[in-house]
Coordinates of C-alpha atoms in Angstrom, one line a residue:
X1 CA 123.3 117.1 112.6
X2 CA 126.1 117.3 115.1
X3 CA 128.1 120.2 113.5
X4 CA 125.7 122.1 111.3
X5 CA 122.8 124.5 111.8
X6 CA 119.6 125.1 109.8
X7 CA 120.2 127.5 107.0
X8 CA 123.9 126.9 106.5
X9 CA 125.3 126.1 103.1
X10 CA 126.9 122.9 101.9
X11 CA 128.6 122.3 98.5
X12 CA 128.4 118.7 97.3
X13 CA 128.9 116.5 94.3
X14 CA 125.8 116.2 92.3
X15 CA 124.6 112.8 91.0
X16 CA 125.8 114.0 87.6
X17 CA 129.3 114.2 89.0
X18 CA 129.2 110.8 90.6
X19 CA 127.9 111.8 94.0
X20 CA 125.4 109.6 95.8
X21 CA 121.8 110.1 94.6
X22 CA 120.4 110.6 98.2
X23 CA 122.9 113.0 99.6
X24 CA 121.1 116.2 98.5
X25 CA 117.8 115.1 99.9
X26 CA 119.4 114.2 103.3
X27 CA 121.0 117.6 103.6
X28 CA 117.9 119.5 102.5
X29 CA 115.8 117.5 105.0
X30 CA 118.1 118.8 107.7
X31 CA 117.4 122.4 106.6
X32 CA 120.7 123.0 104.8
X33 CA 121.1 124.9 101.6
X34 CA 122.9 122.9 98.9
X35 CA 125.1 123.9 96.0
X36 CA 126.7 121.7 93.3
X37 CA 130.4 121.5 92.8
X38 CA 131.0 122.6 89.2
X39 CA 132.0 119.9 86.8
X40 CA 134.2 119.6 83.7
X41 CA 132.0 117.3 81.5
X42 CA 134.6 116.7 78.9
X43 CA 137.2 115.4 81.4
X44 CA 134.5 113.9 83.6
X45 CA 135.8 115.5 86.8
X46 CA 135.4 118.5 89.1
X47 CA 136.2 121.9 87.5
X48 CA 138.8 123.2 90.0
X49 CA 138.8 126.9 88.9
X50 CA 135.0 127.1 88.8
X51 CA 134.8 125.5 92.2
X52 CA 137.3 127.9 93.8
X53 CA 135.4 130.8 92.3
X54 CA 132.1 129.6 93.6
X55 CA 133.5 129.0 97.1
X56 CA 134.9 132.5 97.1
X57 CA 131.5 133.9 96.1
X58 CA 129.2 131.8 98.3
X59 CA 131.3 131.2 101.3
X60 CA 129.7 127.8 102.2
X61 CA 130.1 126.5 105.7
X62 CA 130.7 122.9 104.4
X63 CA 132.1 121.1 101.3
X64 CA 131.0 117.4 101.2
X65 CA 132.6 115.0 98.8
X66 CA 130.9 111.6 98.5
X67 CA 132.2 110.1 95.3
X68 CA 130.1 107.0 94.9
X69 CA 131.0 106.6 91.2
X70 CA 134.3 107.0 89.4
X71 CA 136.7 105.1 87.2
X72 CA 139.6 107.0 88.6
X73 CA 140.3 108.2 92.1
X74 CA 139.9 111.9 91.6
X75 CA 142.3 114.6 93.0
X76 CA 140.3 116.6 95.5
X77 CA 143.4 118.0 97.3
X78 CA 142.5 121.6 96.4
X79 CA 139.3 121.2 98.4
X80 CA 141.2 120.1 101.4
X81 CA 143.2 123.4 101.2
X82 CA 140.1 125.6 101.2
X83 CA 140.0 128.1 104.0
X84 CA 137.0 129.1 106.1
X85 CA 134.9 126.0 105.4
X86 CA 134.6 122.5 107.0
X87 CA 135.5 119.8 104.5
X88 CA 134.2 116.3 104.7
X89 CA 135.2 113.3 102.5
X90 CA 133.1 110.2 102.3
X91 CA 135.5 107.4 101.5
X92 CA 133.0 104.5 101.5
X93 CA 134.0 103.3 98.0
X94 CA 137.7 103.8 98.4
X95 CA 138.7 103.2 102.0
X96 CA 140.8 100.1 101.6
X97 CA 143.1 101.5 98.9
X98 CA 143.5 104.6 101.1
X99 CA 144.4 102.5 104.1
X100 CA 147.0 100.6 102.1
X101 CA 148.5 103.7 100.6
X102 CA 147.3 103.2 97.0
X103 CA 145.3 106.3 97.1
X104 CA 146.2 109.6 98.8
X105 CA 144.5 110.1 102.2
X106 CA 141.9 112.9 102.2
X107 CA 143.0 113.8 105.7
X108 CA 146.5 114.4 104.4
X109 CA 144.9 116.6 101.7
X110 CA 143.6 118.7 104.5
X111 CA 140.0 117.4 104.8
X112 CA 138.7 117.9 108.3
X113 CA 136.7 114.7 108.5
X114 CA 136.6 111.4 106.6
X115 CA 133.7 109.0 107.0
X116 CA 133.0 105.6 105.5
X117 CA 130.8 102.6 105.7
X118 CA 132.5 99.3 106.6
X119 CA 130.6 97.0 104.2
X120 CA 131.2 98.4 100.6
X121 CA 134.9 98.6 99.7
X122 CA 136.1 97.7 103.2
X123 CA 135.3 94.1 104.0
X124 CA 134.0 94.6 107.5
X125 CA 130.8 94.7 109.5
X126 CA 127.6 96.5 108.5
X127 CA 128.4 99.7 110.3
X128 CA 130.2 103.0 109.6
X129 CA 133.2 104.9 110.9
X130 CA 134.4 108.5 111.1
X131 CA 137.9 110.0 111.5
X132 CA 139.1 113.5 112.3
X133 CA 142.3 115.2 111.2
X134 CA 142.8 116.6 114.6
X135 CA 141.2 116.6 118.0
X136 CA 140.0 120.2 118.0
X137 CA 136.7 122.0 118.6
X138 CA 135.1 120.4 115.5
X139 CA 135.8 116.9 116.7
X140 CA 134.6 117.7 120.2
X141 CA 131.3 119.1 118.8
X142 CA 131.0 116.0 116.6
X143 CA 131.5 113.5 119.4
X144 CA 129.1 115.4 121.6
X145 CA 126.4 115.3 119.0
X146 CA 127.0 111.6 118.2
X147 CA 126.7 110.7 121.8
X148 CA 123.2 112.2 121.7
X149 CA 122.0 111.1 118.3
X150 CA 123.4 107.6 118.0
X151 CA 121.8 105.1 120.3
X152 CA 124.7 102.7 120.4
X153 CA 128.4 102.8 119.6
X154 CA 128.3 99.1 118.5
X155 CA 131.4 98.2 120.5
X156 CA 131.4 94.6 119.1
X157 CA 131.5 95.8 115.5
X158 CA 134.2 98.4 116.4
X159 CA 136.3 95.5 117.7
X160 CA 135.6 93.4 114.5
X161 CA 136.6 96.4 112.3
X162 CA 139.8 96.6 114.3
X163 CA 140.6 93.0 113.8
X164 CA 140.2 93.4 110.1
X165 CA 142.6 96.4 110.2
X166 CA 145.2 94.2 111.9
X167 CA 145.2 91.9 108.9
X168 CA 147.6 94.0 106.9
X169 CA 148.9 91.3 104.6
X170 CA 145.3 90.2 103.9
X171 CA 144.2 93.8 103.0
X172 CA 147.3 94.2 100.8
X173 CA 146.3 91.1 98.8
X174 CA 142.7 92.2 98.6
X175 CA 143.6 95.7 97.2
X176 CA 146.0 94.2 94.6
X177 CA 143.2 91.9 93.4
X178 CA 140.5 94.6 93.7
X179 CA 142.2 97.1 91.4
X180 CA 144.0 94.7 89.1
X181 CA 141.0 92.6 88.2
X182 CA 138.9 95.7 87.4
X183 CA 141.4 96.9 84.8
X184 CA 141.7 93.3 83.4
X185 CA 138.0 92.7 83.3
X186 CA 137.3 96.1 81.6
X187 CA 139.8 95.1 78.8
X188 CA 138.4 91.6 78.4
X189 CA 134.8 92.9 78.2
X190 CA 135.8 95.5 75.5
X191 CA 137.5 92.7 73.5
X192 CA 134.1 90.9 73.4
X193 CA 132.2 94.0 72.2
X194 CA 130.7 95.1 75.5
X195 CA 130.2 98.9 75.6
X196 CA 132.4 99.7 78.5
X197 CA 133.6 103.3 79.1
X198 CA 137.4 103.3 79.0
X199 CA 138.8 104.7 82.2
X200 CA 141.3 106.6 80.1
X201 CA 138.4 109.0 79.2
X202 CA 137.9 110.2 82.8
X203 CA 140.2 112.9 84.2
X204 CA 143.9 112.9 84.5
X205 CA 145.6 109.6 83.5
X206 CA 148.0 110.0 86.4
X207 CA 145.1 109.4 88.9
X208 CA 144.9 105.8 90.0
X209 CA 142.2 103.6 88.7
X210 CA 139.3 102.4 90.8
X211 CA 137.5 99.0 91.1
X212 CA 134.5 100.3 89.0
X213 CA 133.6 99.5 85.5
X214 CA 130.8 101.3 83.6
X215 CA 128.8 99.4 81.0
X216 CA 126.8 101.7 78.6
X217 CA 123.4 100.9 77.2
X218 CA 121.2 102.3 74.4
X219 CA 118.5 103.4 76.8
X220 CA 117.0 102.8 80.2
X221 CA 115.0 99.6 79.2
X222 CA 118.1 98.0 77.6
X223 CA 120.2 98.8 80.8
X224 CA 117.5 97.2 83.0
X225 CA 117.3 94.1 80.8
X226 CA 121.1 93.7 81.1
X227 CA 120.8 94.1 84.8
X228 CA 118.0 91.5 85.1
X229 CA 119.9 89.1 82.8
X230 CA 123.1 89.2 84.8
X231 CA 121.2 88.9 88.1
X232 CA 119.4 85.8 86.7
X233 CA 122.8 84.1 86.2
X234 CA 123.9 85.3 89.6
X235 CA 126.3 88.0 88.7
X236 CA 125.6 91.1 90.9
X237 CA 125.7 94.5 89.2
X238 CA 124.3 98.0 89.9
X239 CA 121.7 99.3 87.5
X240 CA 121.8 103.1 87.6
X241 CA 121.9 106.4 85.7
X242 CA 125.6 106.9 85.0
X243 CA 127.3 110.3 85.6
X244 CA 128.2 113.0 83.1
X245 CA 125.2 112.5 80.9
X246 CA 126.2 108.9 79.9
X247 CA 122.6 107.7 80.3
X248 CA 121.5 104.5 82.0
X249 CA 123.8 101.6 82.3
X250 CA 125.5 99.2 84.7
X251 CA 128.2 99.7 87.3
X252 CA 130.3 96.5 87.9
X253 CA 132.6 96.4 90.9
X254 CA 135.2 93.9 92.0
X255 CA 134.9 94.2 95.8
X256 CA 133.2 90.9 96.7
X257 CA 134.6 89.0 93.7
X258 CA 138.1 89.8 95.0
X259 CA 137.2 88.5 98.5
X260 CA 135.6 85.4 96.9
X261 CA 138.8 84.5 94.9
X262 CA 138.2 85.9 91.4
X263 CA 141.7 86.7 90.0
X264 CA 143.5 87.2 86.7
X265 CA 143.1 83.6 85.8
X266 CA 139.3 83.8 85.9
X267 CA 138.7 87.1 84.0
X268 CA 138.4 85.6 80.5
X269 CA 135.7 83.2 81.6
X270 CA 133.9 85.9 83.7
X271 CA 134.0 88.4 80.8
X272 CA 132.7 85.8 78.4
X273 CA 129.8 85.0 80.7
X274 CA 128.9 88.7 81.1
X275 CA 129.3 89.4 77.4
X276 CA 127.2 86.4 76.4
X277 CA 124.4 87.3 78.9
X278 CA 124.3 90.9 77.6
X279 CA 124.2 89.8 74.0
X280 CA 121.9 86.8 74.2
X281 CA 120.1 86.9 77.6
X282 CA 120.3 84.6 80.6
X283 CA 120.2 80.8 80.4
X284 CA 120.6 77.8 82.6
X285 CA 123.9 77.0 81.0
X286 CA 125.3 80.4 81.8
X287 CA 124.2 80.1 85.4
X288 CA 126.0 76.7 85.6
X289 CA 129.1 78.4 84.3
X290 CA 128.9 81.0 87.0
X291 CA 128.6 78.2 89.6
X292 CA 131.6 76.4 88.3
X293 CA 133.6 79.6 88.1
X294 CA 132.7 80.5 91.7
X295 CA 133.7 77.0 92.9
X296 CA 137.0 77.3 91.1
X297 CA 137.7 80.8 92.4
X298 CA 136.9 79.7 96.0
X299 CA 140.1 77.7 96.2
X300 CA 142.1 81.0 96.0
X301 CA 139.6 83.1 98.2
X302 CA 141.1 85.5 100.6
X303 CA 138.7 84.6 103.4
X304 CA 139.3 81.3 105.2
X305 CA 137.4 78.1 104.2
X306 CA 135.1 78.2 107.2
X307 CA 133.6 81.5 105.9
X308 CA 132.0 79.6 103.0
X309 CA 130.5 76.6 104.9

């Protein structure tokens, strides 16, 4: 709303490519014309050549990348180098590995703006932040619009986010656990017969892994039954239609489990609970196992003890 005008064109990730399901509706409600970034379904990533060709033909005013799904952190550097278009990267799912240098910074790729929520991957307050690559005309227009359209700058939460950023050692430990436990949990689930999609199937193996795990299901009803079962034993998952034509399934993430203390030593038990719930359904005994595992993990939680009382 701050930097666009009705009738302009924005290229974005479709839901099929791992983009957020609501993004298109938001842009179109603002009067913008939307185009999908072309995908390579075999490699489960953006088709670079087709994207560059489409940009050359359509000349969009904006390219907006909001990867809310992904087993690997995809290389979007070529989009940051596009000329004649404003590029925006939503890093909500990946901001902490970016901050700690695990993932390449989209601003270093050449993206003009990077925005992110502070309560998904970044363990902060329930707000959002936006960064600019340089303090030019684009940034000035953005700030001018925000001062009109946002009722409060939430100074307290800005301060709290800053305090979290100062905890560099804490963030480093968090990211190590975040990414390491995802890979370990994926392997442990596969060993128990859970239909996880191997992250080796998505994109270039040189790209770093993310904290996401995709669990495949036979159909929509089976996926929802798995979601309900895991929720019943107090394991949080996302029930959704997975990208690239994989059908309905579950997305597991390790953001909060990493904060709560789940580490390598707990993965076998966690995987066994998840696999048993998927195979046989929820039970009181499984819920009790989750409680015991949470209590054990809390002794190695990253957040201080007073957070849990």
